[in-house]
Amino acid sequence: MQACFLHKLEGEYIRTMNINIKELKPKITEPKGFFAQGIHCGVKKSKKDLAIIYSKTPALCSAVYTTNVVKAPPLWWCEKLTKNGQKIQAIVVNSGNANACTGERGYNDAVTMAETLSNALNIEKDLVMVTSTGVIGVYLPIEKIKEGIKKSAPLLSDTQEAADNCAEAILTTDTFKKEITIEIDIKGVPVKISGIAKGSGMIHPNMATMLNFITTDINITQEMLDKAFKSNIDDSFNMITVDGETSTNDMAVILANGMAQNPIIDKEDEDFEIFKNALFIVTRELAKDIVKDGEGASKLLECHIKGTKTKNDARILCKAILNSNLVKTAFFGQDANWGRVLSAMGASGVKFNPDSVCIDFKSNKGEISLYKNGLPIEFDEDYALEILKEKEIQILVNMEEGEEQVTGWGCDLSYDYVKINAEYRS
Amino acid sequence: MQACFLHKLEGEYIRTMNINIKELKPKITEPKGFFAQGIHCGVKKSKKDLAIIYSKTPALCSAVYTTNVVKAPPLWWCEKLTKNGQKIQAIVVNSGNANACTGERGYNDAVTMAETLSNALNIEKDLVMVTSTGVIGVYLPIEKIKEGIKKSAPLLSDTQEAADNCAEAILTTDTFKKEITIEIDIKGVPVKISGIAKGSGMIHPNMATMLNFITTDINITQEMLDKAFKSNIDDSFNMITVDGETSTNDMAVILANGMAQNPIIDKEDEDFEIFKNALFIVTRELAKDIVKDGEGASKLLECHIKGTKTKNDARILCKAILNSNLVKTAFFGQDANWGRVLSAMGASGVKFNPDSVCIDFKSNKGEISLYKNGLPIEFDEDYALEILKEKEIQILVNMEEGEEQVTGWGCDLSYDYVKINAEYRS
């Protein structure tokens, strides 16, 4: 086995992994016992807008939801199901309408979606998660969705085509599918992990929503699944930013049905570490793809903060840089503007000594030191431009005050961002 | 007396004032005993870049400085002077170079500026504040500045021309001068307050810097001056946002030389209230002008939050809305997108019940209710567009959970913002 996507891992700082991973062709139904489908049911004009993921047997489930105070009704339903570690057998997703800010009627619609799918599959409705993405403040065309669910449930399949349909049907204005499938080895047993995501596409009148669905056939306890999944979230989905905002519908969920039949992982041993690290790659690559497809993004920015006293300080500094409009526009302009990076850090609320900070910018074309221990460094503007012309840029910051570090991802702020977000009416 | 600028006060929520205020032609030297000048000394290519404000007698001084961890060396000097309530007699300002991230040499340059002006005016150097705005990370052309100070000190004057020169010399890429002068009546004695500001202009490689200088001839104690000034800062300069960031050089300062000879204000009586409210108008109008001149801003957004349990919650919600790129681009696109306002609030960290929120948008063309108590309201899109086409828009939010309220100001996010901040190299 070899890691075919290792080129993506260049600039890896947080973790070094000594595990064998095989990258497979992306297919959400690659893990044993998973089936999927995606169709057009009429929420959108013509694109696919209804997706189903189904496990042959009820699967362990771990999920995280938006921290936004304004949560969409489908999430009320999902949170109710998953808060007690209950198993999940199916997920139904519609795109084109977020069923958000729709109150009790919105909640009833979400329950109706669960009921409709549970009837079609002949399973309990409490085994069915429901999620929506798209327009806010508009009631779902629930009859169309009911018909769509009834129509697509019999079409559930583990073929590549069905998996592709599913990955496509969760998208809104995403410009490409976000998907990854890998295989790892647990005590000689092949175990697969597959994920699909929908990124920061915008639909009127809406904000960016992030949905992530991960399937795996690993055999693991609920406790260890939660540990592996939730420990990864903070370093992947929670370390990306396009707008600096969470939406009403964000969620990430993993289903583990145990059908790989590996010896069960029930403690934090070596196998657990292998799974956790592999899962981190899945969540991180999906997260990075979401940022790459950020609205109007022309560059992926990877920001690495090291040498802070606490991890939390590193996170705050990293996000302050990646959320700074001044930093984002500077990178769009291919300008080696370390002053904006430093000022964004200074304004973040984290206390630090500016005299111990070092700032470098790096890309495949080279690395340039711009600021070291409180003073600017003279640099070659032409060389800096050559570095910053690349599509993927690293912002490397060393605080020299401690041992903690963190990596986050964001994107630049372009004319197209303004265009997409201001002019989609016209 | 009458308030000639009352049209600016439309949409007033925080304070109602029952005082007589006369608006005068803006002139920083209007209060008795103040002199000023502004010249070109060579930091910039040809525009004015050196300003001096001088009081005939040492004046009481109250000042606030950037909260950015990265502070420019001139601020180290100023903070040292003002932390013990020491009197100030002169302020020297250069534009075109921020003297930031310049370490010990930068600090020595700031002290040299103070020394040079103190020698030219024959006063103690500890009576001279120094501030700079412009490029970051470049040492000052200190010889040019020294020559400029020597040349301009003898030109100090209280004429309109000298005042205009001064207001102009503090600007960077501002598109208009920010200035206001008013007269109030304290026990039959006319008292004047005048202010000038520099806004969010950007110079490579830099971030927005805000400078505010206020002169007044009021007779007041240090304690009452501090109270009046600092209580206003939180509702004016601290409630505006263009980028959501503080810069390394931000400061606001008021000098009060007592030359109006009104009966001294030494307690929180009616006269104190008059002064405080008048000063609030000065600080608020300067603050609003700074936002109006925000880079690429095409609209002034006034956000009013009411009905929160705490004032701090109201501030956080207000800034979350005004700093949201999704909200800002929506207003640039003249889109009645209440969903983005609600989501920005939800992501702010403030806990609230979305079902009790009401959101209205308002301008001179009318007001429209968009969201009420958890559910969207159907609205006339044409009417909404008519309202949102205006240059000044109010976002009115009622949380219905308490008695606190706050007003803040921001601007939209336009193509020009990206252009100015990304393309100034080319």
Short mmCIF file of N, CA and C in Angstrom, two decimals, chain A residues 267-355:
data_model
loop_
_atom_site.label_atom_id
_atom_site.label_comp_id
_atom_site.label_asym_id
_atom_site.label_seq_id
_atom_site.Cartn_x
_atom_site.Cartn_y
_atom_site.Cartn_z
N LYS A 267 -10.07 0.31 22.91
CA LYS A 267 -9.24 1.15 23.79
C LYS A 267 -8.25 1.95 22.94
N GLU A 268 -7.54 2.87 23.57
CA GLU A 268 -6.64 3.74 22.81
C GLU A 268 -5.30 3.05 22.56
N ASP A 269 -5.36 2.01 21.77
CA ASP A 269 -4.14 1.28 21.46
C ASP A 269 -3.61 1.70 20.08
N GLU A 270 -2.68 0.89 19.57
CA GLU A 270 -2.05 1.21 18.31
C GLU A 270 -3.07 1.25 17.15
N ASP A 271 -4.01 0.30 17.16
CA ASP A 271 -5.03 0.27 16.11
C ASP A 271 -5.90 1.53 16.15
N PHE A 272 -6.21 1.93 17.37
CA PHE A 272 -6.98 3.17 17.53
C PHE A 272 -6.22 4.35 16.89
N GLU A 273 -4.93 4.41 17.16
CA GLU A 273 -4.12 5.51 16.61
C GLU A 273 -4.11 5.48 15.09
N ILE A 274 -3.99 4.28 14.54
CA ILE A 274 -4.02 4.15 13.07
C ILE A 274 -5.34 4.69 12.53
N PHE A 275 -6.45 4.24 13.13
CA PHE A 275 -7.76 4.70 12.66
C PHE A 275 -7.91 6.21 12.83
N LYS A 276 -7.51 6.69 13.99
CA LYS A 276 -7.67 8.12 14.27
C LYS A 276 -6.87 8.96 13.27
N ASN A 277 -5.65 8.54 13.00
CA ASN A 277 -4.82 9.29 12.06
C ASN A 277 -5.35 9.21 10.63
N ALA A 278 -5.84 8.02 10.27
CA ALA A 278 -6.41 7.87 8.92
C ALA A 278 -7.66 8.74 8.80
N LEU A 279 -8.47 8.72 9.85
CA LEU A 279 -9.69 9.53 9.84
C LEU A 279 -9.35 11.02 9.77
N PHE A 280 -8.24 11.38 10.40
CA PHE A 280 -7.81 12.77 10.33
C PHE A 280 -7.50 13.17 8.89
N ILE A 281 -6.86 12.28 8.17
CA ILE A 281 -6.57 12.59 6.77
C ILE A 281 -7.86 12.80 5.98
N VAL A 282 -8.84 11.94 6.23
CA VAL A 282 -10.13 12.07 5.54
C VAL A 282 -10.78 13.41 5.87
N THR A 283 -10.86 13.73 7.15
CA THR A 283 -11.54 14.97 7.54
C THR A 283 -10.75 16.19 7.07
N ARG A 284 -9.42 16.12 7.15
CA ARG A 284 -8.62 17.25 6.73
C ARG A 284 -8.70 17.49 5.23
N GLU A 285 -8.65 16.42 4.45
CA GLU A 285 -8.69 16.61 2.99
C GLU A 285 -10.06 17.12 2.55
N LEU A 286 -11.13 16.64 3.20
CA LEU A 286 -12.46 17.18 2.88
C LEU A 286 -12.50 18.66 3.26
N ALA A 287 -11.96 18.98 4.43
CA ALA A 287 -11.96 20.37 4.91
C ALA A 287 -11.20 21.27 3.94
N LYS A 288 -10.02 20.81 3.52
CA LYS A 288 -9.22 21.63 2.60
C LYS A 288 -9.93 21.80 1.26
N ASP A 289 -10.60 20.74 0.80
CA ASP A 289 -11.35 20.86 -0.45
C ASP A 289 -12.48 21.89 -0.33
N ILE A 290 -13.10 21.93 0.84
CA ILE A 290 -14.16 22.92 1.06
C ILE A 290 -13.60 24.33 0.93
N VAL A 291 -12.44 24.55 1.52
CA VAL A 291 -11.82 25.88 1.44
C VAL A 291 -11.38 26.19 0.02
N LYS A 292 -10.78 25.20 -0.64
CA LYS A 292 -10.33 25.42 -2.03
C LYS A 292 -11.48 25.85 -2.91
N ASP A 293 -12.67 25.34 -2.58
CA ASP A 293 -13.85 25.67 -3.38
C ASP A 293 -14.59 26.85 -2.75
N GLY A 294 -13.93 27.56 -1.85
CA GLY A 294 -14.53 28.75 -1.23
C GLY A 294 -14.92 29.73 -2.32
N GLU A 295 -15.95 30.49 -2.05
CA GLU A 295 -16.46 31.37 -3.10
C GLU A 295 -15.43 32.36 -3.59
N GLY A 296 -15.17 32.31 -4.85
CA GLY A 296 -14.26 33.27 -5.44
C GLY A 296 -12.82 33.05 -5.03
N ALA A 297 -12.55 31.94 -4.32
CA ALA A 297 -11.18 31.71 -3.85
C ALA A 297 -10.25 31.46 -5.03
N SER A 298 -9.12 32.15 -5.06
CA SER A 298 -8.13 31.86 -6.09
C SER A 298 -6.90 31.20 -5.49
N LYS A 299 -6.78 31.26 -4.17
CA LYS A 299 -5.63 30.64 -3.50
C LYS A 299 -6.06 29.94 -2.22
N LEU A 300 -5.44 28.79 -1.96
CA LEU A 300 -5.59 28.13 -0.67
C LEU A 300 -4.49 28.64 0.25
N LEU A 301 -4.87 29.14 1.40
CA LEU A 301 -3.89 29.62 2.38
C LEU A 301 -3.80 28.62 3.53
N GLU A 302 -2.60 28.12 3.77
CA GLU A 302 -2.41 27.25 4.92
C GLU A 302 -1.59 28.03 5.94
N CYS A 303 -2.16 28.22 7.11
CA CYS A 303 -1.48 29.02 8.13
C CYS A 303 -1.03 28.11 9.26
N HIS A 304 0.25 28.16 9.53
CA HIS A 304 0.80 27.34 10.60
C HIS A 304 1.37 28.24 11.69
N ILE A 305 0.80 28.07 12.90
CA ILE A 305 1.29 28.83 14.05
C ILE A 305 2.02 27.87 14.96
N LYS A 306 3.25 28.18 15.31
CA LYS A 306 3.90 27.33 16.31
C LYS A 306 4.55 28.18 17.40
N GLY A 307 4.85 27.51 18.51
CA GLY A 307 5.55 28.19 19.59
C GLY A 307 4.65 29.02 20.50
N THR A 308 3.38 28.65 20.59
CA THR A 308 2.52 29.36 21.55
C THR A 308 2.48 28.61 22.88
N LYS A 309 2.06 29.33 23.92
CA LYS A 309 2.00 28.70 25.24
C LYS A 309 0.83 27.72 25.31
N THR A 310 -0.30 28.08 24.67
CA THR A 310 -1.45 27.17 24.69
C THR A 310 -1.92 26.91 23.26
N LYS A 311 -2.57 25.77 23.09
CA LYS A 311 -3.13 25.41 21.79
C LYS A 311 -4.24 26.39 21.42
N ASN A 312 -4.98 26.81 22.42
CA ASN A 312 -6.07 27.73 22.16
C ASN A 312 -5.56 29.06 21.60
N ASP A 313 -4.46 29.55 22.16
CA ASP A 313 -3.84 30.78 21.62
C ASP A 313 -3.48 30.58 20.15
N ALA A 314 -2.89 29.42 19.84
CA ALA A 314 -2.50 29.14 18.46
C ALA A 314 -3.72 29.15 17.54
N ARG A 315 -4.81 28.55 18.01
CA ARG A 315 -6.04 28.52 17.20
C ARG A 315 -6.57 29.93 16.94
N ILE A 316 -6.59 30.74 18.00
CA ILE A 316 -7.13 32.10 17.86
C ILE A 316 -6.27 32.91 16.89
N LEU A 317 -4.96 32.82 17.04
CA LEU A 317 -4.06 33.56 16.15
C LEU A 317 -4.23 33.10 14.70
N CYS A 318 -4.31 31.80 14.52
CA CYS A 318 -4.43 31.23 13.17
C CYS A 318 -5.71 31.72 12.50
N LYS A 319 -6.80 31.67 13.23
CA LYS A 319 -8.08 32.11 12.64
C LYS A 319 -8.12 33.62 12.44
N ALA A 320 -7.49 34.36 13.33
CA ALA A 320 -7.45 35.82 13.17
C ALA A 320 -6.76 36.18 11.85
N ILE A 321 -5.69 35.47 11.54
CA ILE A 321 -4.97 35.72 10.28
C ILE A 321 -5.84 35.33 9.10
N LEU A 322 -6.40 34.12 9.16
CA LEU A 322 -7.16 33.60 8.00
C LEU A 322 -8.48 34.32 7.80
N ASN A 323 -9.00 34.96 8.86
CA ASN A 323 -10.26 35.70 8.72
C ASN A 323 -10.05 37.17 8.40
N SER A 324 -8.82 37.62 8.38
CA SER A 324 -8.57 39.04 8.16
C SER A 324 -8.77 39.41 6.69
N ASN A 325 -9.69 40.30 6.43
CA ASN A 325 -9.91 40.75 5.05
C ASN A 325 -8.66 41.41 4.48
N LEU A 326 -7.90 42.07 5.34
CA LEU A 326 -6.69 42.74 4.85
C LEU A 326 -5.64 41.71 4.44
N VAL A 327 -5.52 40.64 5.23
CA VAL A 327 -4.60 39.56 4.85
C VAL A 327 -5.10 38.88 3.58
N LYS A 328 -6.40 38.59 3.54
CA LYS A 328 -6.97 37.85 2.42
C LYS A 328 -6.83 38.61 1.09
N THR A 329 -7.09 39.91 1.15
CA THR A 329 -6.94 40.69 -0.09
C THR A 329 -5.48 40.82 -0.47
N ALA A 330 -4.58 40.91 0.51
CA ALA A 330 -3.15 41.00 0.20
C ALA A 330 -2.70 39.77 -0.58
N PHE A 331 -3.16 38.58 -0.15
CA PHE A 331 -2.76 37.37 -0.87
C PHE A 331 -3.40 37.31 -2.25
N PHE A 332 -4.63 37.79 -2.36
CA PHE A 332 -5.23 37.89 -3.69
C PHE A 332 -4.36 38.78 -4.57
N GLY A 333 -3.83 39.84 -3.99
CA GLY A 333 -2.96 40.76 -4.73
C GLY A 333 -1.51 40.29 -4.82
N GLN A 334 -1.21 39.11 -4.27
CA GLN A 334 0.13 38.51 -4.33
C GLN A 334 1.19 39.44 -3.73
N ASP A 335 0.80 40.00 -2.58
CA ASP A 335 1.61 41.00 -1.91
C ASP A 335 2.18 40.41 -0.62
N ALA A 336 3.48 40.45 -0.44
CA ALA A 336 4.13 39.86 0.74
C ALA A 336 3.95 40.77 1.95
N ASN A 337 2.71 40.92 2.38
CA ASN A 337 2.37 41.92 3.37
C ASN A 337 2.36 41.34 4.79
N TRP A 338 3.54 41.13 5.34
CA TRP A 338 3.66 40.57 6.68
C TRP A 338 3.05 41.50 7.73
N GLY A 339 3.01 42.81 7.44
CA GLY A 339 2.48 43.78 8.40
C GLY A 339 1.01 43.49 8.73
N ARG A 340 0.25 43.08 7.71
CA ARG A 340 -1.16 42.76 7.96
C ARG A 340 -1.31 41.48 8.78
N VAL A 341 -0.42 40.52 8.55
CA VAL A 341 -0.45 39.28 9.33
C VAL A 341 -0.17 39.61 10.79
N LEU A 342 0.86 40.40 11.03
CA LEU A 342 1.24 40.76 12.39
C LEU A 342 0.14 41.57 13.08
N SER A 343 -0.45 42.49 12.34
CA SER A 343 -1.49 43.32 12.94
C SER A 343 -2.74 42.51 13.25
N ALA A 344 -3.09 41.58 12.37
CA ALA A 344 -4.25 40.71 12.64
C ALA A 344 -4.01 39.90 13.91
N MET A 345 -2.79 39.43 14.08
CA MET A 345 -2.45 38.70 15.30
C MET A 345 -2.56 39.62 16.51
N GLY A 346 -2.06 40.82 16.36
CA GLY A 346 -2.08 41.79 17.46
C GLY A 346 -3.48 42.16 17.89
N ALA A 347 -4.40 42.12 16.94
CA ALA A 347 -5.79 42.50 17.22
C ALA A 347 -6.63 41.32 17.67
N SER A 348 -6.03 40.13 17.74
CA SER A 348 -6.81 38.90 18.00
C SER A 348 -7.25 38.73 19.44
N GLY A 349 -6.63 39.48 20.34
CA GLY A 349 -6.96 39.32 21.76
C GLY A 349 -5.94 38.46 22.49
N VAL A 350 -5.10 37.74 21.74
CA VAL A 350 -4.05 36.94 22.38
C VAL A 350 -2.90 37.86 22.76
N LYS A 351 -2.42 37.71 23.99
CA LYS A 351 -1.28 38.52 24.45
C LYS A 351 0.01 37.83 24.03
N PHE A 352 0.89 38.56 23.39
CA PHE A 352 2.19 37.98 23.04
C PHE A 352 3.21 39.10 22.90
N ASN A 353 4.45 38.69 22.86
CA ASN A 353 5.52 39.66 22.70
C ASN A 353 5.88 39.79 21.22
N PRO A 354 5.56 40.93 20.60
CA PRO A 354 5.81 41.08 19.16
C PRO A 354 7.29 40.93 18.81
N ASP A 355 8.15 41.14 19.79
CA ASP A 355 9.59 41.07 19.51
C ASP A 355 10.10 39.65 19.35
#
